[in-house]
Amino acid sequence: MEQDQGPQQNSTAPQFTLELTKPDGRAMTLYGCGGPVRVDGPVPSPFADPLHANPHLRWHPLRGEWITYAAYRQGRTFLPPPEYNPLAMCVDPANPTELPAGDYAIAVFENRFPSLSAEAHDPPPALVETAPGNGLCEVVVFTTDPKASLGALPLPQIELLLQVWGDRTVRAARRGDLQYVLPFENRGAEVGVTLHHPHGQIYAYPFVPPVPARMQQTQQAFYEQHRKSLLGDMVQKHMKAGENMVYQGQHAVAFVPACARYPYEVWVSTIEPVAYFHELSDAQRADLARALKTVLLKYDGLWQRPFPYLMAWYQAPLDGKPHPEAFLHAEFSPPYRSRDRLKYLAGTELGAGMFAMDVLPEEKARELQQVQVTLD
Amino acid sequence: MEQDQGPQQNSTAPQFTLELTKPDGRAMTLYGCGGPVRVDGPVPSPFADPLHANPHLRWHPLRGEWITYAAYRQGRTFLPPPEYNPLAMCVDPANPTELPAGDYAIAVFENRFPSLSAEAHDPPPALVETAPGNGLCEVVVFTTDPKASLGALPLPQIELLLQVWGDRTVRAARRGDLQYVLPFENRGAEVGVTLHHPHGQIYAYPFVPPVPARMQQTQQAFYEQHRKSLLGDMVQKHMKAGENMVYQGQHAVAFVPACARYPYEVWVSTIEPVAYFHELSDAQRADLARALKTVLLKYDGLWQRPFPYLMAWYQAPLDGKPHPEAFLHAEFSPPYRSRDRLKYLAGTELGAGMFAMDVLPEEKARELQQVQVTLD
């Protein structure tokens, strides 16, 4: 059913796309779900001036990691009214939003206040080593319906989103200077998000950041020793035991890992290892969308209210090498430990890096198992 | 001025101590500031039953780290009224608190709901490797005045606290099965602390946790190459440049590191490397107390209100080996990015491990420099 159309060469790329440039120079791609994209009127931007982003990196000698500084972000002169939704379709050119009116399902555009930028140049000197804050920060608008949620979207649109994440990864890889692509969603005021229009972000880094670097290291060591995937091994063990499973399909699963660091932590993955979004088969992508939707609906059903979380998707690095050890998967880190109590990261978590849990993952898995959901 | 008295053999140990055991079996030490300890009446505990703590560790194969599970913590049957302060001195035996009436400055006792415990045994099986949650979780009450704050304490009491942290480290080291001692304070509702009586905690781990392990690794590599301390090198560079300094004394400094991950991050350290609290000279300890008090008063003075933070103190591991690379220091991680805005850790920080800052450390250093404080 896939057609070779548009700039993509691989067969799992989104079929219907439209490339645009905002008045301030930022790139935007609109993705259609099952039909071509149509745009009515000009492409808007809430900002008239061209974007001159110049973040820089500083090296943390004690932790051995990069931190990015994008100080211009403080200088935001744009102060919208509280009801203003910058991710709504633009209906009044005098009050521009980020999205044009038209017919499309998902929109991706460059963040106006990026922490990493393709334009980054000439880092200032500091008392530690500095480097340009090279990279990409993209906003991914999951739907044109401001009142929807990712879990409420129809399965074909969630499948499209998985394709879009793959498409953005392929594009970032083509640049040749980026090493890692992380799609994520911060959801809820509890994790600092006050804009409720369903959206996520993509960060593309000029290095493999510490968390995925560590995962790659453990996965590689396991693969070299056992000639199989470490996460694949965990998935098999969780499927066999059963008690932590939240979704089990033909090609994809969702489960509370036995080593959960957050009370309602859930991982979503295929059953067979896949290195990148764009390497998912149609059947894997369809079942992964079902697994993802199931988790999201169970989360929202648990307390009958929108469930806040950080959702991060891990894939293989963009170093052009084969990654038989890698395993595409999502990790959900929800901030609540119970209906009314947040889990704060404090002394031992942030200071030492050892997470302390006062519930067992198996108990939380039971809670999620008991939430009934219906897929469309 | 130091006398060899009490259980301590090293000369910098606190001079006046009293060892007690609570009715539920938990150990408690009271420390006097400049004079002997006196206790009036029995040693209280809000809990009558003996403590049977049995946390267990689970191995996270993908991250290569231990997580601790102390599920009994959910079973707290003790529901005190909102005005109840468990860290106040006990005045009514019918309503016991954690602290006896008497004359002393600082109290340390075992946490009733520890994430790690010396009693831990027989970890349950799980889908990942498990181990006993061996270790110590202690509560350190900084003062018997519930309305004080760490920064408001007189310098001799802050010096005593530095001695107390050293004493607890020496005691943990004597056990022989613990690898790392981390004293920390979580302060403020923004980091999850609703109990305002000034107090901190100490975690003693059966392994070197990920954050200090990483720091030790970078420090060791630097020391092997340059035969000097990595943090010492950073301290010298910051002192020489001057613009990030918050306190500069004869023996100790406080500064916003050029690689700050939090807007108001401050590090406090001696100028010459010291591996452990109990290796501080009297002069170093006195100046470190001045540096610490200066930072705390500047924080509270900045917006004329109690300033929330996580304060973590890093020292060398307890492996019995010499640690010329190690450097005792505190790192403050405050949750605010400006007076009214919290910095949330989300996608890139928690998901990728790359911190994104929208201010420069130098700007925040200037803000703190401008706060005038007077030491007693």
CSV table of C-alpha atoms in Angstrom, one decimal, chain B residues 10 13 46 71 85 94 96 104 119 126 135 170 174 184 198 200 214 263 287 298 307 323 326 334 343 355:
chain,number,residue,atom,x,y,z
B,10,ASN,CA,39.9,11.0,65.1
B,13,ALA,CA,35.0,14.2,66.0
B,46,PRO,CA,6.0,8.1,67.8
B,71,ALA,CA,7.0,-1.2,50.0
B,85,ASN,CA,5.9,18.3,64.5
B,94,ALA,CA,1.2,10.8,75.6
B,96,PRO,CA,5.5,11.4,71.6
B,104,TYR,CA,21.7,19.4,73.0
B,119,GLU,CA,18.2,-5.3,58.8
B,126,ALA,CA,11.7,-10.7,40.7
B,135,GLY,CA,22.4,0.5,54.1
B,170,VAL,CA,33.2,7.3,60.1
B,174,ARG,CA,33.4,1.1,60.4
B,184,PHE,CA,21.6,15.9,51.9
B,198,PRO,CA,15.2,22.2,59.9
B,200,GLY,CA,18.4,16.7,56.6
B,214,ARG,CA,30.6,9.1,37.6
B,263,PRO,CA,19.8,28.4,37.3
B,287,ASP,CA,35.6,28.6,56.8
B,298,LYS,CA,21.9,34.8,50.2
B,307,PHE,CA,14.5,29.4,49.2
B,323,HIS,CA,41.5,9.1,47.3
B,326,ALA,CA,38.3,13.2,45.6
B,334,PRO,CA,17.3,24.8,43.5
B,343,LYS,CA,12.5,24.7,36.4
B,355,PHE,CA,20.2,19.7,30.9
